[in-house]
Coordinates of C-alpha atoms in Angstrom, one line a residue:
M7 CA -56.1 -108.8 215.2
S8 CA -54.5 -107.1 212.3
L9 CA -55.7 -105.8 209.0
A10 CA -52.9 -107.2 206.9
V11 CA -50.4 -110.1 206.8
E12 CA -47.1 -109.4 205.3
S13 CA -45.7 -112.8 204.6
D14 CA -46.6 -116.4 203.8
R15 CA -45.4 -119.5 205.4
V16 CA -44.9 -123.0 204.0
S17 CA -46.1 -125.9 206.2
G18 CA -43.5 -128.4 207.0
R19 CA -44.7 -131.5 205.3
G20 CA -41.4 -132.5 203.6
P21 CA -41.1 -132.7 199.8
S22 CA -44.9 -132.4 199.3
A23 CA -45.3 -129.3 201.4
Q24 CA -48.2 -127.1 200.2
R25 CA -48.6 -123.3 200.6
V26 CA -51.2 -122.6 203.3
W27 CA -52.8 -119.5 204.8
P28 CA -52.0 -119.7 208.5
S29 CA -53.5 -116.2 209.0
I30 CA -56.9 -117.3 207.8
A31 CA -58.4 -118.6 211.0
T32 CA -61.1 -121.2 211.5
P33 CA -62.7 -119.7 214.6
E34 CA -65.2 -121.8 216.5
L35 CA -68.5 -120.0 217.2
E36 CA -68.7 -119.4 220.9
R37 CA -71.8 -118.9 223.0
N38 CA -71.6 -115.1 222.6
D39 CA -71.4 -115.5 218.9
W40 CA -74.5 -117.6 218.7
L41 CA -76.3 -115.1 221.0
F42 CA -75.3 -112.3 218.7
L43 CA -76.5 -114.1 215.6
I44 CA -79.9 -114.8 217.3
A45 CA -80.2 -111.2 218.3
L46 CA -79.3 -110.1 214.8
A47 CA -82.0 -112.3 213.3
I48 CA -84.5 -110.9 215.7
A49 CA -83.4 -107.3 214.9
V50 CA -83.7 -107.9 211.2
L51 CA -87.1 -109.5 211.5
I52 CA -88.4 -106.5 213.6
A53 CA -86.9 -104.0 211.2
Y54 CA -88.7 -105.7 208.3
Q55 CA -92.0 -106.1 210.1
P56 CA -93.8 -103.8 207.7
V57 CA -93.4 -106.3 204.9
W58 CA -94.3 -109.5 206.9
N59 CA -97.7 -109.4 205.3
G60 CA -96.7 -107.5 202.2
G61 CA -98.0 -108.3 198.8
F62 CA -96.5 -109.0 195.5
L63 CA -94.9 -106.0 193.7
W64 CA -94.2 -104.9 190.1
D65 CA -92.6 -107.9 188.3
D66 CA -93.0 -110.4 191.2
A67 CA -95.6 -112.2 189.0
A68 CA -92.9 -112.9 186.4
H69 CA -90.7 -114.5 189.1
V70 CA -93.2 -116.4 191.2
T71 CA -93.7 -119.6 189.1
R72 CA -96.7 -119.3 186.8
P73 CA -99.1 -122.2 186.4
D74 CA -97.7 -123.6 183.1
L75 CA -94.3 -124.0 184.8
R76 CA -95.3 -125.6 188.0
S77 CA -95.0 -129.2 186.8
W78 CA -91.8 -131.3 186.5
H79 CA -91.9 -130.5 182.8
G80 CA -92.1 -126.9 183.8
L81 CA -89.0 -127.3 185.9
W82 CA -87.2 -128.8 183.0
S83 CA -88.2 -125.8 180.8
I84 CA -86.8 -123.4 183.4
W85 CA -83.4 -125.0 182.8
S86 CA -83.6 -125.9 179.1
A87 CA -85.6 -123.1 177.5
P88 CA -84.1 -119.6 177.9
G89 CA -87.1 -117.2 177.6
S90 CA -89.5 -119.4 179.5
T91 CA -88.8 -117.2 182.5
Q92 CA -88.2 -113.5 182.7
Q93 CA -84.4 -113.9 183.0
Y94 CA -82.4 -117.1 182.5
Y95 CA -81.4 -117.7 186.1
P96 CA -82.3 -121.4 186.5
I97 CA -81.4 -121.7 190.2
T98 CA -83.4 -118.6 191.0
H99 CA -86.5 -119.9 189.2
S100 CA -86.0 -123.4 190.5
F101 CA -86.0 -121.9 194.0
F102 CA -89.2 -120.1 193.1
W103 CA -90.6 -123.4 191.7
L104 CA -89.9 -125.0 195.0
L105 CA -91.3 -122.1 197.0
Q106 CA -94.5 -122.2 195.0
H107 CA -95.0 -125.8 195.9
L108 CA -94.3 -125.1 199.6
C109 CA -95.8 -121.6 199.9
G110 CA -98.4 -121.5 197.2
D111 CA -99.3 -117.9 196.3
V112 CA -99.1 -116.6 199.9
S113 CA -96.9 -113.6 199.6
S114 CA -96.0 -113.3 203.3
R115 CA -94.2 -116.7 203.1
Y116 CA -92.0 -115.5 200.3
H117 CA -91.2 -112.3 202.2
L118 CA -90.2 -114.4 205.3
V119 CA -87.9 -116.6 203.2
N120 CA -86.2 -113.5 201.7
I121 CA -85.7 -111.9 205.1
M122 CA -84.1 -115.1 206.4
L123 CA -81.9 -115.4 203.4
H124 CA -80.7 -111.9 204.1
V125 CA -80.0 -112.9 207.7
A126 CA -78.0 -115.9 206.5
A127 CA -76.0 -113.7 204.1
A128 CA -75.2 -111.3 206.9
S129 CA -74.2 -114.1 209.2
M130 CA -71.9 -115.5 206.6
I131 CA -70.4 -112.1 206.1
G132 CA -69.5 -112.0 209.8
L133 CA -68.0 -115.4 209.6
T134 CA -66.0 -114.6 206.5
L135 CA -64.6 -111.4 208.1
R136 CA -63.7 -113.3 211.3
Q137 CA -61.8 -115.8 209.2
L138 CA -59.9 -112.9 207.7
S139 CA -59.2 -111.5 211.2
I140 CA -60.9 -108.2 210.4
P141 CA -61.7 -106.2 213.5
G142 CA -65.4 -105.6 214.2
A143 CA -66.5 -108.5 212.0
W144 CA -69.9 -109.0 213.6
F145 CA -70.4 -105.2 213.8
I146 CA -69.8 -105.0 210.1
A147 CA -72.2 -107.9 209.4
A148 CA -74.9 -106.1 211.5
I149 CA -74.4 -102.8 209.5
F150 CA -74.9 -104.8 206.3
A151 CA -78.0 -106.5 207.7
L152 CA -79.7 -103.4 209.0
H153 CA -78.6 -100.8 206.4
P154 CA -81.7 -99.3 204.7
V155 CA -80.1 -99.4 201.2
Q156 CA -80.7 -103.2 201.4
V157 CA -84.5 -102.8 201.8
E158 CA -85.1 -103.0 198.1
S159 CA -83.3 -106.4 197.9
V160 CA -85.0 -107.8 201.0
A161 CA -88.6 -106.4 200.8
W162 CA -89.0 -107.1 197.1
I163 CA -89.7 -110.7 196.4
S164 CA -88.2 -110.6 192.9
E165 CA -84.8 -109.9 194.5
V166 CA -84.6 -113.3 196.2
K167 CA -82.0 -113.7 193.4
N168 CA -79.9 -111.1 195.3
T169 CA -80.1 -112.7 198.7
L170 CA -79.9 -116.3 197.5
S171 CA -77.0 -115.6 195.2
A172 CA -75.2 -113.8 198.1
V173 CA -75.5 -116.9 200.2
L174 CA -74.0 -119.0 197.5
Y175 CA -71.3 -116.4 196.7
L176 CA -70.2 -116.2 200.3
G177 CA -70.4 -120.0 200.6
A178 CA -68.0 -120.2 197.6
A179 CA -65.7 -117.7 199.3
L180 CA -65.6 -119.6 202.5
S181 CA -64.9 -122.8 200.7
W182 CA -62.1 -121.0 198.8
F183 CA -60.5 -119.9 202.0
S184 CA -60.7 -123.4 203.3
Y185 CA -58.9 -124.6 200.1
R186 CA -56.2 -121.9 200.6
R187 CA -55.6 -123.0 204.2
S188 CA -55.3 -126.7 203.5
A189 CA -54.9 -127.2 199.7
D190 CA -57.8 -129.6 199.9
A191 CA -59.1 -130.5 196.5
G192 CA -62.6 -131.1 197.9
A193 CA -62.8 -127.6 199.2
Y194 CA -61.7 -126.3 195.8
A195 CA -64.3 -128.3 194.0
L196 CA -67.0 -127.1 196.5
A197 CA -66.0 -123.5 195.9
F198 CA -66.2 -124.0 192.2
V199 CA -69.7 -125.7 192.4
L200 CA -71.1 -123.0 194.7
F201 CA -69.7 -120.3 192.4
A202 CA -71.4 -122.0 189.4
L203 CA -74.7 -122.1 191.4
A204 CA -74.3 -118.5 192.3
L205 CA -73.9 -117.6 188.7
C206 CA -77.1 -119.5 187.9
T207 CA -78.8 -117.4 190.5
K208 CA -77.6 -114.0 189.5
S209 CA -74.6 -113.4 187.2
V210 CA -73.3 -110.3 189.0
T211 CA -71.6 -112.9 191.2
A212 CA -69.1 -113.3 188.3
T213 CA -67.0 -110.7 190.1
L214 CA -66.1 -113.2 192.9
P215 CA -62.7 -114.4 191.6
A216 CA -61.6 -110.8 191.1
A217 CA -62.7 -110.1 194.7
L218 CA -60.7 -113.1 196.0
L219 CA -57.6 -111.6 194.3
V220 CA -58.3 -108.3 196.0
V221 CA -58.5 -110.1 199.3
E222 CA -55.2 -111.9 198.7
W223 CA -53.4 -108.7 197.7
W224 CA -54.8 -107.0 200.8
R225 CA -53.4 -109.8 203.0
R226 CA -49.9 -109.9 201.6
G227 CA -49.4 -106.8 199.4
R228 CA -48.5 -108.9 196.3
L229 CA -50.0 -111.5 194.0
S230 CA -48.3 -114.7 192.7
W231 CA -49.4 -116.0 189.3
Q232 CA -48.8 -119.6 190.3
H233 CA -50.4 -119.6 193.8
D234 CA -53.0 -116.8 193.5
V235 CA -54.1 -116.3 190.0
L236 CA -53.7 -119.7 188.2
P237 CA -56.1 -121.6 190.6
L238 CA -58.8 -118.9 189.9
V239 CA -58.5 -119.1 186.1
P240 CA -61.4 -121.6 185.8
F241 CA -63.5 -119.3 187.9
F242 CA -62.7 -116.4 185.7
I243 CA -63.6 -118.3 182.5
L244 CA -66.9 -119.5 184.0
G245 CA -67.7 -116.0 185.2
I246 CA -66.9 -114.4 181.9
V247 CA -69.0 -116.9 180.0
A248 CA -72.0 -116.5 182.3
G249 CA -71.7 -112.7 182.2
L250 CA -71.6 -112.6 178.3
F251 CA -74.6 -115.0 178.2
T252 CA -76.5 -112.7 180.5
V253 CA -75.7 -109.7 178.3
W254 CA -77.1 -111.7 175.3
V255 CA -80.2 -112.7 177.3
E256 CA -80.8 -109.1 178.4
R257 CA -80.6 -107.8 174.9
T258 CA -82.5 -110.5 173.0
L259 CA -85.0 -112.0 175.4
V260 CA -85.5 -109.3 178.1
G261 CA -85.6 -106.3 175.8
A262 CA -82.5 -104.2 176.8
Q263 CA -82.1 -102.6 173.4
G264 CA -83.5 -99.7 171.4
G265 CA -83.1 -96.0 171.5
E266 CA -82.9 -95.8 175.3
F267 CA -79.6 -97.8 175.1
H268 CA -77.9 -96.0 172.3
L269 CA -75.0 -94.6 174.3
T270 CA -71.4 -94.0 173.2
F271 CA -68.6 -95.5 175.2
V272 CA -67.7 -92.1 176.6
E273 CA -71.3 -91.7 177.8
R274 CA -71.2 -95.1 179.4
C275 CA -68.0 -94.0 181.2
L276 CA -69.8 -90.8 182.4
I277 CA -72.7 -93.0 183.7
A278 CA -70.2 -95.3 185.6
G279 CA -68.4 -92.4 187.2
R280 CA -71.6 -90.8 188.4
A281 CA -73.1 -94.1 189.5
L282 CA -70.0 -94.8 191.8
W283 CA -70.6 -91.5 193.6
F284 CA -74.3 -92.2 193.8
Y285 CA -73.9 -95.6 195.4
A286 CA -71.3 -94.4 197.8
G287 CA -73.5 -91.4 198.8
K288 CA -76.5 -93.6 199.5
L289 CA -74.3 -95.9 201.7
L290 CA -72.9 -93.0 203.7
W291 CA -76.1 -91.0 203.9
P292 CA -79.1 -93.2 203.2
A293 CA -81.7 -90.5 202.7
N294 CA -84.3 -90.1 200.0
L295 CA -84.2 -93.7 198.9
V296 CA -86.5 -94.3 195.9
F297 CA -87.6 -97.4 194.1
I298 CA -87.0 -95.8 190.7
Y299 CA -84.5 -93.0 190.7
P300 CA -84.7 -90.2 188.0
R301 CA -82.9 -91.3 184.8
W302 CA -80.0 -89.0 184.2
T303 CA -79.7 -87.1 180.9
V304 CA -76.2 -88.2 179.8
S305 CA -74.2 -86.4 177.1
Q306 CA -70.6 -86.4 176.3
D307 CA -71.0 -82.7 175.2
M308 CA -71.8 -81.6 178.8
L309 CA -68.4 -80.9 180.3
W310 CA -69.7 -80.9 183.9
Q311 CA -70.6 -84.5 183.7
Y312 CA -66.9 -85.4 183.3
A313 CA -66.4 -84.2 186.9
Y314 CA -67.8 -87.5 188.3
P315 CA -65.3 -89.9 186.7
V316 CA -62.4 -87.5 187.1
A317 CA -63.2 -87.0 190.8
A318 CA -63.4 -90.8 191.2
V319 CA -59.9 -91.1 189.8
V320 CA -58.6 -88.3 191.9
V321 CA -60.0 -89.8 195.1
L322 CA -58.5 -93.1 194.2
V323 CA -55.0 -91.5 194.2
V324 CA -55.1 -91.1 198.1
P325 CA -55.6 -94.8 199.0
W326 CA -53.2 -95.8 196.2
S327 CA -50.4 -93.6 197.6
L328 CA -51.0 -95.1 201.0
R329 CA -51.1 -98.7 199.9
H330 CA -47.7 -99.6 201.3
R331 CA -48.9 -98.6 204.8
F332 CA -52.7 -99.2 204.7
R333 CA -54.0 -101.5 202.1
G334 CA -57.5 -101.8 203.6
P335 CA -59.0 -98.6 202.1
L336 CA -57.8 -99.3 198.6
A337 CA -58.9 -103.0 198.8
G338 CA -62.4 -101.8 199.9
I339 CA -62.7 -99.3 197.0
L340 CA -61.5 -101.9 194.5
Y341 CA -64.0 -104.4 195.8
F342 CA -66.8 -101.8 195.7
A343 CA -66.1 -100.6 192.2
G344 CA -65.3 -104.1 190.9
T345 CA -68.4 -105.7 192.3
L346 CA -70.5 -102.9 190.9
F347 CA -68.9 -103.1 187.5
P348 CA -71.6 -105.2 185.8
A349 CA -74.2 -102.6 186.8
L350 CA -72.3 -99.4 186.0
G351 CA -73.7 -99.0 182.5
F352 CA -71.1 -100.7 180.3
F353 CA -73.6 -103.5 179.6
N354 CA -77.3 -103.0 178.8
A355 CA -79.7 -104.0 181.5
Y356 CA -83.4 -103.7 181.2
P357 CA -83.9 -101.5 184.3
F358 CA -81.8 -98.9 182.6
R359 CA -85.0 -98.0 180.7
F360 CA -86.2 -96.4 183.9
S361 CA -83.0 -95.4 185.7
F362 CA -79.2 -96.0 185.5
V363 CA -79.1 -96.8 189.2
A364 CA -81.0 -98.9 191.7
D365 CA -80.5 -99.8 195.4
H366 CA -80.5 -103.5 194.7
F367 CA -77.5 -103.2 192.3
Q368 CA -75.2 -102.6 195.3
Y369 CA -76.3 -105.4 197.6
L370 CA -73.0 -107.2 197.6
A371 CA -70.9 -104.2 196.5
S372 CA -71.8 -102.3 199.6
L373 CA -69.4 -104.5 201.6
G374 CA -66.6 -102.7 199.9
L375 CA -67.3 -99.5 201.9
I376 CA -69.1 -100.9 204.9
T377 CA -66.2 -103.2 205.8
P378 CA -63.4 -100.6 206.0
I379 CA -65.7 -98.1 207.8
G380 CA -66.8 -100.7 210.4
A381 CA -63.3 -102.0 210.8
G382 CA -62.0 -98.4 211.2
I383 CA -64.5 -97.8 214.0
A384 CA -63.4 -101.0 215.7
I385 CA -59.7 -100.2 215.3
A386 CA -60.2 -96.7 216.7
F387 CA -61.6 -98.2 219.9
Q388 CA -59.1 -101.0 220.0
R389 CA -56.1 -98.7 219.9
R390 CA -57.5 -97.0 223.0
Q391 CA -58.2 -100.3 224.5
L392 CA -61.9 -99.4 224.6
W393 CA -63.4 -102.0 222.3
D394 CA -65.0 -103.9 225.2
S395 CA -66.0 -100.7 227.0
S396 CA -69.5 -99.4 227.5
L397 CA -68.7 -96.4 225.3
A398 CA -67.9 -98.7 222.3
K399 CA -70.9 -100.8 222.9
A400 CA -73.2 -97.8 223.1
T401 CA -71.7 -96.3 220.0
C402 CA -72.2 -99.5 218.0
I403 CA -75.7 -100.0 219.3
G404 CA -76.5 -96.4 218.5
I405 CA -75.4 -96.7 214.9
L406 CA -77.2 -100.0 214.4
S407 CA -80.4 -98.6 216.1
V408 CA -80.5 -95.6 213.7
L409 CA -79.9 -97.9 210.7
A410 CA -82.7 -100.3 211.9
L411 CA -85.1 -97.4 212.4
L412 CA -84.4 -96.2 208.9
T413 CA -84.8 -99.7 207.5
W414 CA -88.2 -100.1 209.3
K415 CA -89.3 -96.8 207.9
Q416 CA -88.2 -97.7 204.4
A417 CA -89.8 -101.1 204.6
H418 CA -93.2 -99.5 204.9
V419 CA -92.8 -98.3 201.3
Y420 CA -92.7 -101.9 200.1
A421 CA -95.7 -103.1 202.1
D422 CA -98.0 -102.9 199.0
S423 CA -98.0 -101.8 195.4
E424 CA -99.9 -98.6 196.0
S425 CA -97.6 -97.4 198.8
L426 CA -94.5 -98.3 196.6
Y427 CA -95.7 -96.3 193.6
R428 CA -97.0 -93.3 195.6
A429 CA -93.6 -93.1 197.4
T430 CA -91.8 -93.4 194.1
I431 CA -93.8 -90.6 192.5
Q432 CA -93.1 -88.4 195.5
G433 CA -89.4 -89.0 195.2
N434 CA -89.4 -89.0 191.4
P435 CA -92.4 -87.2 190.0
K436 CA -91.4 -87.9 186.4
S437 CA -91.3 -91.6 186.7
W438 CA -93.7 -92.6 184.0
M439 CA -93.5 -96.2 185.0
A440 CA -94.6 -95.4 188.6
H441 CA -97.5 -93.3 187.3
N442 CA -98.7 -96.1 185.0
N443 CA -98.2 -98.9 187.6
L444 CA -100.1 -96.9 190.2
A445 CA -102.9 -96.5 187.7
G446 CA -102.9 -100.2 187.2
T447 CA -103.2 -100.8 190.9
L448 CA -106.0 -98.3 191.2
L449 CA -107.8 -99.9 188.2
A450 CA -107.5 -103.3 190.0
R451 CA -109.7 -101.9 192.8
N452 CA -112.0 -100.1 190.4
A453 CA -110.8 -96.6 191.3
V454 CA -111.0 -95.5 187.7
D455 CA -111.4 -91.8 188.2
D456 CA -108.2 -91.8 190.4
A457 CA -106.3 -93.9 187.9
I458 CA -106.9 -91.8 184.8
P459 CA -104.8 -88.7 185.8
H460 CA -101.8 -91.0 186.4
I461 CA -102.3 -92.7 183.0
E462 CA -102.5 -89.3 181.4
M463 CA -99.3 -88.2 183.2
A464 CA -97.5 -91.3 182.1
L465 CA -98.4 -90.7 178.5
A466 CA -97.4 -87.0 178.8
L467 CA -94.0 -88.1 180.0
K468 CA -93.7 -91.0 177.5
P469 CA -96.2 -90.8 174.6
D470 CA -95.0 -94.1 173.1
Y471 CA -95.7 -96.0 176.3
A472 CA -97.7 -99.1 175.2
E473 CA -98.5 -100.2 178.8
A474 CA -100.1 -96.9 179.5
R475 CA -102.2 -97.1 176.3
N476 CA -103.4 -100.5 177.5
N477 CA -104.3 -99.1 180.9
L478 CA -106.1 -96.2 179.3
G479 CA -108.1 -98.8 177.3
L480 CA -109.1 -100.6 180.5
A481 CA -110.2 -97.3 182.1
L482 CA -112.2 -96.3 179.1
A483 CA -113.8 -99.7 178.8
S484 CA -114.9 -99.6 182.5
K485 CA -116.6 -96.3 181.7
G486 CA -118.5 -97.8 178.7
R487 CA -116.5 -96.0 176.1
V488 CA -116.0 -99.1 173.9
N489 CA -114.8 -97.6 170.7
A490 CA -112.3 -95.4 172.4
A491 CA -111.0 -98.3 174.5
L492 CA -110.6 -100.5 171.3
T493 CA -108.6 -97.7 169.8
E494 CA -106.3 -97.5 172.7
Y495 CA -105.7 -101.2 172.7
R496 CA -104.9 -101.0 169.0
N497 CA -102.5 -98.1 169.7
A498 CA -100.8 -100.3 172.4
I499 CA -100.4 -103.1 169.9
E500 CA -99.0 -100.8 167.2
L501 CA -96.5 -99.5 169.7
Q502 CA -95.6 -103.0 170.9
P503 CA -96.6 -105.7 168.4
D504 CA -95.8 -108.5 170.8
Y505 CA -97.9 -107.1 173.7
A506 CA -100.0 -110.2 174.6
E507 CA -102.0 -108.6 177.3
A508 CA -103.2 -105.9 174.9
Y509 CA -104.4 -108.5 172.4
N510 CA -106.2 -110.3 175.2
N511 CA -107.9 -107.1 176.5
R512 CA -109.0 -106.1 173.0
G513 CA -110.3 -109.6 172.4
Y514 CA -112.3 -109.5 175.6
L515 CA -113.9 -106.2 174.7
L516 CA -114.7 -107.5 171.2
A517 CA -116.3 -110.6 172.6
R518 CA -118.4 -108.6 174.9
N519 CA -119.7 -106.6 172.0
G520 CA -120.6 -109.6 169.8
R521 CA -117.5 -109.6 167.6
V522 CA -116.6 -113.1 168.6
D523 CA -114.6 -114.2 165.6
E524 CA -112.3 -111.2 165.9
A525 CA -112.0 -111.9 169.6
I526 CA -110.9 -115.5 169.0
L527 CA -108.2 -114.2 166.6
H528 CA -106.9 -111.8 169.3
Y529 CA -106.9 -114.5 172.0
R530 CA -105.0 -116.9 169.8
R531 CA -102.5 -114.1 168.9
A532 CA -102.0 -113.4 172.6
L533 CA -101.3 -117.1 173.3
E534 CA -98.9 -117.3 170.3
I535 CA -96.9 -114.5 172.0
D536 CA -97.3 -115.7 175.6
P537 CA -98.5 -119.4 175.8
G538 CA -98.6 -119.0 179.6
L539 CA -101.1 -116.1 179.7
A540 CA -103.8 -117.6 181.9
M541 CA -106.3 -114.8 181.2
A542 CA -106.2 -115.5 177.5
H543 CA -106.7 -119.2 178.0
G544 CA -109.7 -118.6 180.2
N545 CA -111.2 -116.0 177.9
L546 CA -110.7 -118.2 174.8
A547 CA -112.2 -121.2 176.6
E548 CA -115.3 -119.1 177.4
V549 CA -116.0 -118.1 173.8
L550 CA -115.3 -121.6 172.5
I551 CA -117.8 -123.0 175.0
A552 CA -120.3 -120.5 173.7
R553 CA -119.7 -121.8 170.2
G554 CA -120.2 -125.4 171.4
R555 CA -116.5 -126.3 170.9
T556 CA -116.1 -127.9 174.4
G557 CA -113.1 -130.1 173.4
G558 CA -110.9 -127.1 172.6
A559 CA -112.2 -125.2 175.6
I560 CA -111.2 -127.9 178.0
M561 CA -107.6 -127.7 177.0
H562 CA -107.5 -123.9 177.6
L563 CA -109.3 -124.2 180.9
E564 CA -106.6 -126.6 182.1
S565 CA -104.0 -124.0 181.2
S566 CA -105.8 -121.1 182.7

């Protein structure tokens, strides 16, 4: 097997001969391949055993289909009404819609589905690399499957959009390779459809056509406009449109705007340079993985911050200078940086409120470094004719065992909300979001005295934090401090005028203290903001029944 192919060949089919890719193989899966895939699936299942019975985390409730969207009309809304779901990824939310009907609200079933999607993605990676004749294809797939940096994508139910989009992305790539082998129009159409579905699952997959060009350059050392670029133009157009639409959704519907996103172009370049090194470092040395990493202070006036992008350019010079002899390293770096590009800080993304980096951002991009490293290990053994030796097998098993153990350890962090937020605070003590969310988890089990210090810490770190004000209101209300709680709810609403939950909580406390008319106004305002807020429907129904207005109450009970 070789890492590069230096020339094309034209099949002999007379005047209608088509350019084909004779070097892209279509290997049949042999018995040993199937045994490996079964072993890999078992290894992944064992590594993720800590989350088999894990619960829902952070924003999972915004992804698992809420009651008002569980009907056929709700499914139509998922497609036709941007804003009806947290992000406009209709395939993702249609998948959640289907899972809700099949799995109900049993979190363990969602976890199992996500784990198996990850196994499927890893298996397709192995098959893709085999078709490209890359040494150690299954070994590389196993590294991807068992690397602890993937835990955030696999153990967090919300990130089904990562694993599902990866399966569609890889399916599109395999179909594209089939088209390039045979010039079959059906394979081209299938690749385009799968790519469109991948974009509707997570728009970071928009980088696929650029990745396919990188693969073609890696294979032959050159690109042809007619045969390589032109067929991908529709893919590029679709990807750009989907990407720009996602940017609009993030800004206008998700909330990725405001002071936290006021960054100059130079500062965004500084973030991108530092992020590239961060992600590469976590792949090469996966220690101290954190759900929410510290948010960097970025300033174009701090000269030391320019070292990151400058160093990235300097490092790129080496593989660039060797590209005529070894194209693999440069191709890997280009794929890594290009696939990460949507998450490097040039476009606003809501998670940047908390941190400019996150493990799940590099789910697909990680292949850019994992592949050349894994292939390099395989080539080193092959050149010494040791690839089938006990030494090579022991080395590979040893590497995979260490990765699996680290993944198993990291998966414990995602077993439940309290474990996740405590681990996040340990790794990032200034994470105001983790402090507040831990407080919310503690309040849910009535550990009010334990929750209050974390609320106070969240507010000390971020005084304008509406969610923390709301949690403080809950804590004060549970202690019978009604007026103080009402004040905190009002503070939360002033900080965030569209905060439906704060309106509902203030209404509930008003109703419990005899101020029913005010409570009704608050409930109605909460439902104007969020028509699917089940708590507000239930609370409003309760006070309407008390007023003898059973007709209106029934409608809200059906929606609660």
